[in-house]
Short mmCIF file of C-alpha atoms in Angstrom, two decimals:
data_model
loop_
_atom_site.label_atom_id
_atom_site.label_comp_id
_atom_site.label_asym_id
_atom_site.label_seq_id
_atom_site.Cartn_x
_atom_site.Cartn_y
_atom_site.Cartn_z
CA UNK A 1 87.04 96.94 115.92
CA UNK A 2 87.44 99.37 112.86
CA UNK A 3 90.27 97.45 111.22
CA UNK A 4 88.33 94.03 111.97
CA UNK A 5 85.38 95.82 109.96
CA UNK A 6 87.35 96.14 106.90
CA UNK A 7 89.27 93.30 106.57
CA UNK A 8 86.24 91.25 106.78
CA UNK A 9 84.41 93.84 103.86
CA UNK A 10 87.98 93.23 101.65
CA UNK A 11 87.05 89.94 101.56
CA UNK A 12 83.82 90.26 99.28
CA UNK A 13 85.06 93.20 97.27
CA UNK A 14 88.47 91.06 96.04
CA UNK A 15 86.11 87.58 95.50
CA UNK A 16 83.58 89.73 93.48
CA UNK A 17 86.31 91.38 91.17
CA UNK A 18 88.32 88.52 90.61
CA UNK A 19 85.49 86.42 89.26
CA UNK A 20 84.57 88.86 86.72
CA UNK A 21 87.10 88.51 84.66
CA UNK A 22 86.81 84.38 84.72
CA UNK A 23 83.08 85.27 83.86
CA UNK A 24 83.71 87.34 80.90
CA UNK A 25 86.44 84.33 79.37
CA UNK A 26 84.04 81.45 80.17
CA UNK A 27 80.78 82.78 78.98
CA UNK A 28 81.57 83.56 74.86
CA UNK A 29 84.30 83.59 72.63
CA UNK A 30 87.61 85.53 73.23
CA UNK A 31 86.71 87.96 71.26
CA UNK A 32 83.31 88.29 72.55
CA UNK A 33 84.75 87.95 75.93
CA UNK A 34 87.17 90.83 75.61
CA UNK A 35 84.30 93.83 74.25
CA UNK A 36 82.07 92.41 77.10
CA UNK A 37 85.23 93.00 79.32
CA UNK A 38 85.68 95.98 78.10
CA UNK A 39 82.21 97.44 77.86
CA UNK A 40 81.63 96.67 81.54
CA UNK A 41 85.32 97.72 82.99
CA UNK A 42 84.43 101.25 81.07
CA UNK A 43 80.77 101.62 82.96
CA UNK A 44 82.22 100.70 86.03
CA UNK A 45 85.02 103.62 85.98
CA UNK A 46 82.20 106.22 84.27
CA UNK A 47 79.58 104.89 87.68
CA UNK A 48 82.02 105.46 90.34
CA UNK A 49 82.26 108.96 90.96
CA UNK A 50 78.54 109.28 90.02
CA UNK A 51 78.10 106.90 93.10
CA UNK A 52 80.65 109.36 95.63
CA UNK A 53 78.80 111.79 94.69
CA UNK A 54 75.31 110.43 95.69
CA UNK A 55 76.81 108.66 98.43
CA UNK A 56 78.01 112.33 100.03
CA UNK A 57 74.55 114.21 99.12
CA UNK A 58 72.35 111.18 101.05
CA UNK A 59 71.00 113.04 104.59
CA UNK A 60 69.62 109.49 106.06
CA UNK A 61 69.49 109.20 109.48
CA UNK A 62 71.15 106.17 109.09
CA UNK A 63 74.17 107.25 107.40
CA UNK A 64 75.56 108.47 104.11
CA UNK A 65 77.65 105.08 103.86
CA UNK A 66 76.16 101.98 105.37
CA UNK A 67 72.58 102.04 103.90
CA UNK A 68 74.11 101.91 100.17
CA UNK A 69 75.90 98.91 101.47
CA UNK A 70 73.40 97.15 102.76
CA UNK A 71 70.96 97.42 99.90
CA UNK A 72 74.07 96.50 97.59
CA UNK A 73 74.55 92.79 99.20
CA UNK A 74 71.74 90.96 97.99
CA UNK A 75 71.36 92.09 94.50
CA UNK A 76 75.40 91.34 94.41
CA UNK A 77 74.83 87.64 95.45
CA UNK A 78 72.19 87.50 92.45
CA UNK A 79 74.04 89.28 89.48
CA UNK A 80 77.65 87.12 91.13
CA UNK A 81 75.20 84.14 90.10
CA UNK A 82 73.27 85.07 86.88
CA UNK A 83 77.19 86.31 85.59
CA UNK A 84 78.37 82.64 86.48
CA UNK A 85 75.49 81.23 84.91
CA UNK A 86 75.61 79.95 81.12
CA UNK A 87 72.50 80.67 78.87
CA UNK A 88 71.54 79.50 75.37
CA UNK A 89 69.66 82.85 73.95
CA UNK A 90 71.46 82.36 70.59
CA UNK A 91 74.87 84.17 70.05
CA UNK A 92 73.39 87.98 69.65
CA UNK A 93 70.96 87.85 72.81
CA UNK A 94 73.56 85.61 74.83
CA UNK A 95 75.90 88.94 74.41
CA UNK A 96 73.54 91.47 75.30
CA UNK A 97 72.31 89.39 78.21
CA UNK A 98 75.81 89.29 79.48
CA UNK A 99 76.68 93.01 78.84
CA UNK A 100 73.67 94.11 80.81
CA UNK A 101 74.51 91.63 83.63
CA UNK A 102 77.77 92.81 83.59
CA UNK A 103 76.94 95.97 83.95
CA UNK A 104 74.06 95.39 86.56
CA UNK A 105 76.44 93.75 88.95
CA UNK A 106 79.17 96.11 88.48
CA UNK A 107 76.80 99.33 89.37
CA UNK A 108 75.41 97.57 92.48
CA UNK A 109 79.45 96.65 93.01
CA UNK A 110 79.92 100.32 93.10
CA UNK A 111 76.87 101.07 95.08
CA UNK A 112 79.19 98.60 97.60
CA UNK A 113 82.57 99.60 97.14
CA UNK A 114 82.49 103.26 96.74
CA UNK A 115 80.46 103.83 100.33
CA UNK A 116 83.03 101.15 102.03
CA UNK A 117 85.90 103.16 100.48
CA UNK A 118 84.73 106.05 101.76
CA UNK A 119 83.24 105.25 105.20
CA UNK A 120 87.37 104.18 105.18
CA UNK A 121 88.06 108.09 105.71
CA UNK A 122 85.54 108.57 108.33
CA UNK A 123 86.40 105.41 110.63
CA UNK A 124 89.83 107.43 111.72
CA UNK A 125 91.30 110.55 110.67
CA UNK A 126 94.73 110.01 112.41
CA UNK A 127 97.50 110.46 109.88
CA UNK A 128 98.95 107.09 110.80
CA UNK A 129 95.71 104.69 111.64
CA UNK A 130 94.58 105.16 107.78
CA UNK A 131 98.41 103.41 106.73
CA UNK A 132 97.71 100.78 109.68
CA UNK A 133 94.02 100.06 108.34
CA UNK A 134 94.79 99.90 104.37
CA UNK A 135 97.51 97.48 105.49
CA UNK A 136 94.87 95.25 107.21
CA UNK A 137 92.61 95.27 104.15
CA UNK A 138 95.64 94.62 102.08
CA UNK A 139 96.40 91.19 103.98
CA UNK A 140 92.85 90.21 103.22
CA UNK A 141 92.48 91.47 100.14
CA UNK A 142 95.58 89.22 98.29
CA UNK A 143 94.49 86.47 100.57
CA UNK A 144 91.02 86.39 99.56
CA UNK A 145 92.08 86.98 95.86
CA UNK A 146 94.10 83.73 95.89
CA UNK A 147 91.74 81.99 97.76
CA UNK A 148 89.16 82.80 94.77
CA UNK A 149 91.07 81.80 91.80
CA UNK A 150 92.14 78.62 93.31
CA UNK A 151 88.54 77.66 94.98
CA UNK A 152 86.72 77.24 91.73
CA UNK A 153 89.06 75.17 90.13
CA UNK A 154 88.69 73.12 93.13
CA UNK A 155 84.62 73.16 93.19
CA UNK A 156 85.16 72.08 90.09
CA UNK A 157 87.37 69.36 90.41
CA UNK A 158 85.14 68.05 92.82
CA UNK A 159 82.28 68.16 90.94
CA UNK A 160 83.47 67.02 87.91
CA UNK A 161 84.36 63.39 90.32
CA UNK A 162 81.12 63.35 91.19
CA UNK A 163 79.48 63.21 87.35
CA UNK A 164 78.55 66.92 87.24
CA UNK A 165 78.34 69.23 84.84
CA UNK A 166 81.01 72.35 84.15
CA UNK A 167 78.05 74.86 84.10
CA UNK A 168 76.87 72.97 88.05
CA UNK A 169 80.37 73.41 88.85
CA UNK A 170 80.23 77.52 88.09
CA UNK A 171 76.76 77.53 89.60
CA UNK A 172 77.80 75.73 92.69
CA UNK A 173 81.24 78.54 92.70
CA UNK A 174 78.84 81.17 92.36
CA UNK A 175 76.80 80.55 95.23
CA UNK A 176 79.54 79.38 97.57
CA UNK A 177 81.58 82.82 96.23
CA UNK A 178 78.67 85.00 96.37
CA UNK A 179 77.18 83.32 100.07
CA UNK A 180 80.48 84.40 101.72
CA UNK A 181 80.23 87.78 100.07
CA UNK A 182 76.99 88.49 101.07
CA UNK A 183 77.99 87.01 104.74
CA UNK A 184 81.22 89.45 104.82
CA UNK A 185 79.10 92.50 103.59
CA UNK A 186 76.57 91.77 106.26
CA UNK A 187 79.27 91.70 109.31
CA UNK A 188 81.20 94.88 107.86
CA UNK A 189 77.56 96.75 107.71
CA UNK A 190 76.68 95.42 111.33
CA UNK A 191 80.11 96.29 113.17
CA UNK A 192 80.57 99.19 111.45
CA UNK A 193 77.08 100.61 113.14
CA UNK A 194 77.78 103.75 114.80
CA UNK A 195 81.27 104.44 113.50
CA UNK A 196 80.20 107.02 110.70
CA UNK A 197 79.63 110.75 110.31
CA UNK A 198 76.20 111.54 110.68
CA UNK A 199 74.54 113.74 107.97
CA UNK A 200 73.75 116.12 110.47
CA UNK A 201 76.81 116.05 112.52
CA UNK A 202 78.83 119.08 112.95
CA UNK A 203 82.02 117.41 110.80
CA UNK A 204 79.37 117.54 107.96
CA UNK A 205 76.60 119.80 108.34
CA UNK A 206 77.25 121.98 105.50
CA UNK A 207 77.93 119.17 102.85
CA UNK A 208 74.36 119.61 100.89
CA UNK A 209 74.43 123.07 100.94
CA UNK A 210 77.56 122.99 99.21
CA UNK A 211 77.46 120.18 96.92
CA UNK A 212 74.34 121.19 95.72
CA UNK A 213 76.39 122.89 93.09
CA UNK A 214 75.55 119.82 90.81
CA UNK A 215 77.52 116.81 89.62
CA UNK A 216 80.29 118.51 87.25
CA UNK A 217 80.85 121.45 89.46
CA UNK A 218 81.62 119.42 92.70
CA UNK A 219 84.44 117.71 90.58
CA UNK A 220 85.52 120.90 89.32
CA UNK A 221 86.04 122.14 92.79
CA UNK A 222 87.85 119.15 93.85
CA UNK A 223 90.43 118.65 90.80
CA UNK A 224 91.53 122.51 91.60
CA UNK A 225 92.64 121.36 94.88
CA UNK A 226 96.56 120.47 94.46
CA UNK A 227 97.33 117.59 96.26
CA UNK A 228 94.18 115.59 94.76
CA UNK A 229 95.53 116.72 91.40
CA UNK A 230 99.16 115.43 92.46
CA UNK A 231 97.22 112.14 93.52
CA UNK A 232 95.13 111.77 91.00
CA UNK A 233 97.56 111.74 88.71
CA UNK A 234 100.01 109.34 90.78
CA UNK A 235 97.28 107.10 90.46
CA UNK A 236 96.47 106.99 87.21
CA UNK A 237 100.50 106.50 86.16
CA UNK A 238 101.22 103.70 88.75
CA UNK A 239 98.14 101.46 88.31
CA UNK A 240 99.26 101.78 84.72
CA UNK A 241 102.38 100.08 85.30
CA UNK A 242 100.48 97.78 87.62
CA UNK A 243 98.26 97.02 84.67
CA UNK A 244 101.08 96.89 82.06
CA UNK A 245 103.30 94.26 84.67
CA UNK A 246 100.13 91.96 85.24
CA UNK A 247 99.35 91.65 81.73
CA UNK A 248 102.89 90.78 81.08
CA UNK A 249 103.63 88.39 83.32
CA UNK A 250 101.62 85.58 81.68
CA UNK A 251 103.56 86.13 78.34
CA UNK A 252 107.12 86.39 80.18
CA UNK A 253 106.15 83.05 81.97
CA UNK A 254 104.49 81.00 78.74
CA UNK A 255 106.86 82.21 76.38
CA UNK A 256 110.25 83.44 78.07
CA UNK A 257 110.21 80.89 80.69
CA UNK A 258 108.46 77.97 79.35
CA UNK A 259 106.47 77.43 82.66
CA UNK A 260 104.33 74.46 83.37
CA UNK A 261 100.36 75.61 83.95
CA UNK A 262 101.54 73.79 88.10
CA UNK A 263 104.48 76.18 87.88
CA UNK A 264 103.00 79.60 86.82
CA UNK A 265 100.41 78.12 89.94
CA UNK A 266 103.26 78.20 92.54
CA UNK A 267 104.25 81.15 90.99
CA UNK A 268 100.99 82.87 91.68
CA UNK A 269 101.14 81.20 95.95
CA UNK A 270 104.45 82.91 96.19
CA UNK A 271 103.34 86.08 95.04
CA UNK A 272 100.87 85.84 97.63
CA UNK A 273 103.58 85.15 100.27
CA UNK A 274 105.99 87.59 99.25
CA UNK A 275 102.74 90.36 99.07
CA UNK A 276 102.50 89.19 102.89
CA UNK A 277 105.85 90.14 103.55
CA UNK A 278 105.88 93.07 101.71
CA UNK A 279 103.11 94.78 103.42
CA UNK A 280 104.07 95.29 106.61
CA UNK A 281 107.02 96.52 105.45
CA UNK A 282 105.55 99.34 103.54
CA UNK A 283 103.23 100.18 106.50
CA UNK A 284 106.49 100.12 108.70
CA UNK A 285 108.08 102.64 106.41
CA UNK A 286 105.25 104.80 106.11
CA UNK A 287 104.94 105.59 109.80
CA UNK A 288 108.32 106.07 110.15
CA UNK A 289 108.83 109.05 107.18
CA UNK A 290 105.57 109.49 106.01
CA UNK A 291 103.56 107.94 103.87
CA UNK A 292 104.40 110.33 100.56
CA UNK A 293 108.29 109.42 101.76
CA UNK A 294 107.74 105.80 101.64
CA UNK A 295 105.82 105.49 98.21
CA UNK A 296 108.36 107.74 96.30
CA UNK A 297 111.20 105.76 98.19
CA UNK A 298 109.57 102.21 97.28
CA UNK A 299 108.87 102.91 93.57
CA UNK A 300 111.41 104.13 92.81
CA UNK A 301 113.07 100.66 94.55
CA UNK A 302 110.60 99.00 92.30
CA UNK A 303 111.67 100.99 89.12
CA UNK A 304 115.25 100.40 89.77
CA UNK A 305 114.46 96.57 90.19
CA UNK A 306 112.17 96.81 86.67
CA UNK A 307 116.01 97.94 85.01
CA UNK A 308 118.17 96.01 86.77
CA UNK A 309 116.21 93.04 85.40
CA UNK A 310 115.99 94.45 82.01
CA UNK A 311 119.68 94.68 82.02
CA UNK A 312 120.27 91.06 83.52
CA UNK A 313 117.33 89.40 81.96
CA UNK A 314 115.00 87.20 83.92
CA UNK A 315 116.01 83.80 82.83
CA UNK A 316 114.74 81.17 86.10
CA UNK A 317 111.95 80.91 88.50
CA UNK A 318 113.82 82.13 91.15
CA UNK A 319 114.77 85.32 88.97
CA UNK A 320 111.63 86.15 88.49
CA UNK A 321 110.58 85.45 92.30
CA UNK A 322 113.63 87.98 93.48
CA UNK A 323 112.25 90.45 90.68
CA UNK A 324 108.55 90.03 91.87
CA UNK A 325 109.69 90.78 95.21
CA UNK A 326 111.28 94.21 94.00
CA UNK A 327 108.21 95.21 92.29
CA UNK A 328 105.56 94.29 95.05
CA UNK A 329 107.19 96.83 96.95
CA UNK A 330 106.33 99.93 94.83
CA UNK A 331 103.03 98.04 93.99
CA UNK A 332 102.17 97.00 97.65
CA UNK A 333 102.78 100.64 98.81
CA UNK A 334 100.16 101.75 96.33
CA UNK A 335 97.24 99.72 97.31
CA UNK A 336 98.50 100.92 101.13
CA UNK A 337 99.17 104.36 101.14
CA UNK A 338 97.33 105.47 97.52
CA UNK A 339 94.12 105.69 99.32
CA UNK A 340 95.20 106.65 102.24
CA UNK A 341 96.93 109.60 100.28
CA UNK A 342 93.64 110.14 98.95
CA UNK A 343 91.88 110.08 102.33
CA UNK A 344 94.30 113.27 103.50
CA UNK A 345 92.97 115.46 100.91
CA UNK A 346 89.56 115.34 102.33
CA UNK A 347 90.59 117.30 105.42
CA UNK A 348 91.82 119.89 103.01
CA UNK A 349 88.40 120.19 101.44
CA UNK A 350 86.51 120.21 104.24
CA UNK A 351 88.49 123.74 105.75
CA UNK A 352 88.22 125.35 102.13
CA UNK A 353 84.81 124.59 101.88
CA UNK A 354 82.96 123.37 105.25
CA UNK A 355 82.08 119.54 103.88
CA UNK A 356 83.16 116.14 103.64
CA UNK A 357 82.89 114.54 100.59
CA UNK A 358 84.72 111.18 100.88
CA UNK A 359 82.39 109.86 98.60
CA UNK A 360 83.31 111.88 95.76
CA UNK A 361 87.07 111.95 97.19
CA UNK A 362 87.14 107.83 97.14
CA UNK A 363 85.20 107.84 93.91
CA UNK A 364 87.64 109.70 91.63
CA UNK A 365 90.57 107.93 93.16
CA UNK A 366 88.61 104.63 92.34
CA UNK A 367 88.21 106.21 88.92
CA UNK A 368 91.64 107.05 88.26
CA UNK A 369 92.59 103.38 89.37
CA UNK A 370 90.42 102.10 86.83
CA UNK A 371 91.70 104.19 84.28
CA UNK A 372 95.23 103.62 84.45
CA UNK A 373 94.21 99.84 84.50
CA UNK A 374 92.17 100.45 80.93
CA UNK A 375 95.52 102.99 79.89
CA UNK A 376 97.92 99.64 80.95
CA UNK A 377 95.99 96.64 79.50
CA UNK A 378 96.00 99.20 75.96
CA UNK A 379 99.28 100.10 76.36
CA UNK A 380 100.34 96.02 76.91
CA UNK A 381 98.27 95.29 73.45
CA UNK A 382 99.98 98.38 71.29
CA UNK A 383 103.55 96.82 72.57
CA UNK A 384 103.05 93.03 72.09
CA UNK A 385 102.11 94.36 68.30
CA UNK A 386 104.96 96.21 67.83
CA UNK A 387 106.98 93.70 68.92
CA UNK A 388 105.73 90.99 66.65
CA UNK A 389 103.31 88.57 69.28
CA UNK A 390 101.78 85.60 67.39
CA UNK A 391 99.39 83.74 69.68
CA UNK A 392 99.83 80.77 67.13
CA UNK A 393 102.73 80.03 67.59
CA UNK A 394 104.26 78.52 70.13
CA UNK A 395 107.48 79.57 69.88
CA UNK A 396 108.19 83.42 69.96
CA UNK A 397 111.35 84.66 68.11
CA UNK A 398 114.11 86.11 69.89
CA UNK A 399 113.51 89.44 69.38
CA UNK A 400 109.52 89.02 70.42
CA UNK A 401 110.81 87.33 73.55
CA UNK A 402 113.30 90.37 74.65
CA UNK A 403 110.12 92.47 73.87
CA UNK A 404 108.01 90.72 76.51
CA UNK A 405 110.76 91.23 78.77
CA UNK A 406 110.80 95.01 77.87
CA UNK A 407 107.25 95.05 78.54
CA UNK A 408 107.72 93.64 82.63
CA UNK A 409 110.61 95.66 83.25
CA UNK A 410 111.35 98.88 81.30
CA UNK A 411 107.62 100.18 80.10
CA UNK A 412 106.25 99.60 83.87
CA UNK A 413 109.62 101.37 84.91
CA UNK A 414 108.39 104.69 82.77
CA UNK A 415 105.38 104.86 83.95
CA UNK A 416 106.27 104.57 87.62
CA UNK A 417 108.92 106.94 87.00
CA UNK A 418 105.85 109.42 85.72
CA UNK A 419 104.14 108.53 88.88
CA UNK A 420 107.02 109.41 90.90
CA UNK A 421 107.53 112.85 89.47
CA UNK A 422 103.58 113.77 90.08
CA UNK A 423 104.29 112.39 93.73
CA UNK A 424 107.03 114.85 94.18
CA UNK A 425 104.78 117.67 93.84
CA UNK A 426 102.10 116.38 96.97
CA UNK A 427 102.46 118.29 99.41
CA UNK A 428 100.70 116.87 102.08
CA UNK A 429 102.73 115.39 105.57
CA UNK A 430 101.99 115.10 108.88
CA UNK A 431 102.74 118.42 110.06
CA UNK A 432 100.70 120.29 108.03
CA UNK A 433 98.06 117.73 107.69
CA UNK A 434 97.87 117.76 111.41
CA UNK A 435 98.04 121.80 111.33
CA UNK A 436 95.57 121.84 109.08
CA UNK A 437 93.09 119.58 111.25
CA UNK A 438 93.51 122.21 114.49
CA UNK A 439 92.42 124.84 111.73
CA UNK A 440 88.95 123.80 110.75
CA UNK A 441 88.19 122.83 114.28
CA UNK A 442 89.11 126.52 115.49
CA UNK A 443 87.24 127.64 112.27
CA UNK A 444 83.86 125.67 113.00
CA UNK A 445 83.84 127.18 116.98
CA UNK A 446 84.96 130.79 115.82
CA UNK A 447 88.15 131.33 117.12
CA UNK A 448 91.16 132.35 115.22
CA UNK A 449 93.13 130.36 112.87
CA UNK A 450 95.78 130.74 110.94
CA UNK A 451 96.96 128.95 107.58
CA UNK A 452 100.28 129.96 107.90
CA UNK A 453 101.26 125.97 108.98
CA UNK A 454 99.87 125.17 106.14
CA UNK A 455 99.19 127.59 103.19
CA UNK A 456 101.14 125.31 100.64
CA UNK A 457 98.01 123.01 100.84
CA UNK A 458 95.34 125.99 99.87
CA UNK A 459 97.39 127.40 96.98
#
């Protein structure tokens, strides 16, 4: 039941996120827009780890996880509406309205996503399950994020035939988007009863004494710890090539490839389809070598794809499908195995310091995803500067052109090759994580222990 449980939570999380963006477009001028964007994306990475670390301090009999996710689905289904909702305050008040809406639904997002994330560590701590279980919410995850972008185009559509308004049509989105949110979050919360650490159990029953240290000093503690550092860090360089490839994609197909708006749609299906047969792939690979083995050996598959390209150029639709393909694999293993990466270090924490914070674990990894994604969508403005980008026109030189391509292949290439090198250096596997697990269990009852099997973790 545990994998059912978050495949059917991935669901809201991807429809919520996805529509956010569309939100911020719709509501104001680009410009306008792109601060809200921005203000919003910036509280959301800032909220995070403030929310892990509530999340792990919280001594309810009920859990440290579920009750912030239950009190987060209602409010969500409100702000999802009021954000999809068009108002008339004049242009000043219309932009503060939407920045603190924004930033409403994104903290009660959090309140959500960060619990979930977490409560992802404490549903299994088998080396192995936590690959099998991110690939699960993977599947439903890109599913659910296709399904989203194409179903309000559709609503729309529809109501549009009928003699309705465009602001009924994002009304009638909102609701439909936000009712099957609210309906996922529910069923996660209710099977999930049960399957959490208590507060008081003996896994955690030192957590407050220990975190008690205060905000700054819990984070302190945990960045000193090496492989969250090596992860961390991973992180932060692959989701900016992540960031860096999405952005560029719509400029390589407009301008490079000339694609039709039904194309660059078919285009976006077959992603989906090749992220399907990606997936299980990467989860394959992972329990066969380990999971560190598999996302150094399928990034740097995808980086070698990013120069091959470069070198050959990506001149057809069915280049760019076979280069889309090479990429999803280093991209694919990410969303897998980054978290589940993450997840490992928590069992380090809890023998150095007798707690489980998977809360503040989950909510600096969500942090450092959120930063490279700022770092990538900077990084993908600097470059289509520098190499000359003139949304007016609708032809792009030659040189501007092989600078779009630079910017899908070669500057995603550098950054996962960053990424890689920080990966290197984690030295988690599943010898020592496993070593490491017989430890604190010998060191909670009394007995003996030794690090010996593991000492390269505790450095």
């Amino acid at each position: 039941m545990r994998l059912e449980d978050h495949l059917r939570c991935s669901v809201f999380i991807s429809t919520q996120e996805t529509h956010l963006h569309h939100k911020s477009v719709y509501i104001a001028a680009a410009y306008m827009g792109g601060t809200i964007s921005l203000i919003v994306i910036l509280w959301d990475a800032m909220v995070t780890p403030i929310i892990g670390y509530i999340a792990d301090r919280t001594t309810s009999k009920y859990g440290r996880r579920r009750p912030f996710m239950l009190a987060a689905v209602f409010p969500l289904l409100l702000f999802t509406v009021l954000l999809f909702t068009a108002v008339n305050f004049g242009t000043t008040v219309s932009y503060v309205y939407y920045i603190i809406i924004g930033i409403l639904f994104w903290t009660v997002y959090d309140f959500y996503v960060v619990p979930f994330s977490a409560l992802g560590a404490e549903l299994t701590q088998n080396f192995n399950d936590r690959n099998n279980l991110r690939t699960v919410v993977g599947f439903f995850i890109y599913l659910t994020v296709w399904g989203v972008t194409a179903l309000p185009m559709f609503i729309w559509d529809r109501v549009s035939l009928a003699g309705g308004s465009d602001q009924l049509a994002w009304i009638i989105s909102a609701l439909v988007i936000g009712g099957a949110g609210l309906i996922c979050g529910l069923i996660c919360w209710n099977f999930t009863r049960g399957k959490e650490l208590s507060a008081g159990s003996t896994l955690v029953k030192n957590a407050n004494t220990r975190i008690e240290r205060g905000f700054l000093r819990n984070y302190i503690e945990l960045l000193k710890q090496r492989p969250l550092q090596n992860i961390t860090l991973t992180m932060i360089c692959l989701c900016i090539s992540f960031s860096i490839e999405s952005a560029a994609l719509v400029y390589l197909m407009n301008n490079n490839l000339g694609l039709s708006e039904t194309t660059q749609a078919f285009y976006w299906t077959c992603y989906t389809v090749i992220t399907f047969i990606v997936l299980p792939i990467c989860n394959v690979i992972a329990n066969k070598i380990g999971k560190r083995n598999a996302l150094l050996l399928l990034n740097a598959l995808a980086a070698g794809g990013c120069v091959l390209y470069y070198v050959v150029g990506i001149d057809s639709f069915v280049q760019l499908v076979i280069f889309s393909f090479l990429y999803q694999l280093g991209n694919s293993a990410l969303w897998i195995l980054g978290y589940s990466l993450s997840y490992d270090c928590i069992e380090v924490d809890e023998f150095l310091h007798g707690c489980r914070r998977e809360g503040a674990v989950t909510g600096l990894t969500s942090f450092a995803q959120k930063l490279g994604s700022a770092l990538g969508m900077w990084i993908s403005g600097l470059l289509l500067s520098f190499f000359n980008y003139d949304g007016t026109q609708a032809v792009q030189s030659a040189a501007t052109e092989k600078g779009i391509l630079f910017l899908n292949t070669i500057a995603p290439a550098i950054s996962i090759l960053f990424g890689i090198v920080f990966l290197w250096l984690y030295p988690i596997n599943q010898k020592n994580y496993q070593a490491i697990l017989e430890a604190t269990e010998q060191k909670k009852t009394g007995q003996p222990f030794s690090v010996e099997k593991f000492k390269e973790l505790i450095k």
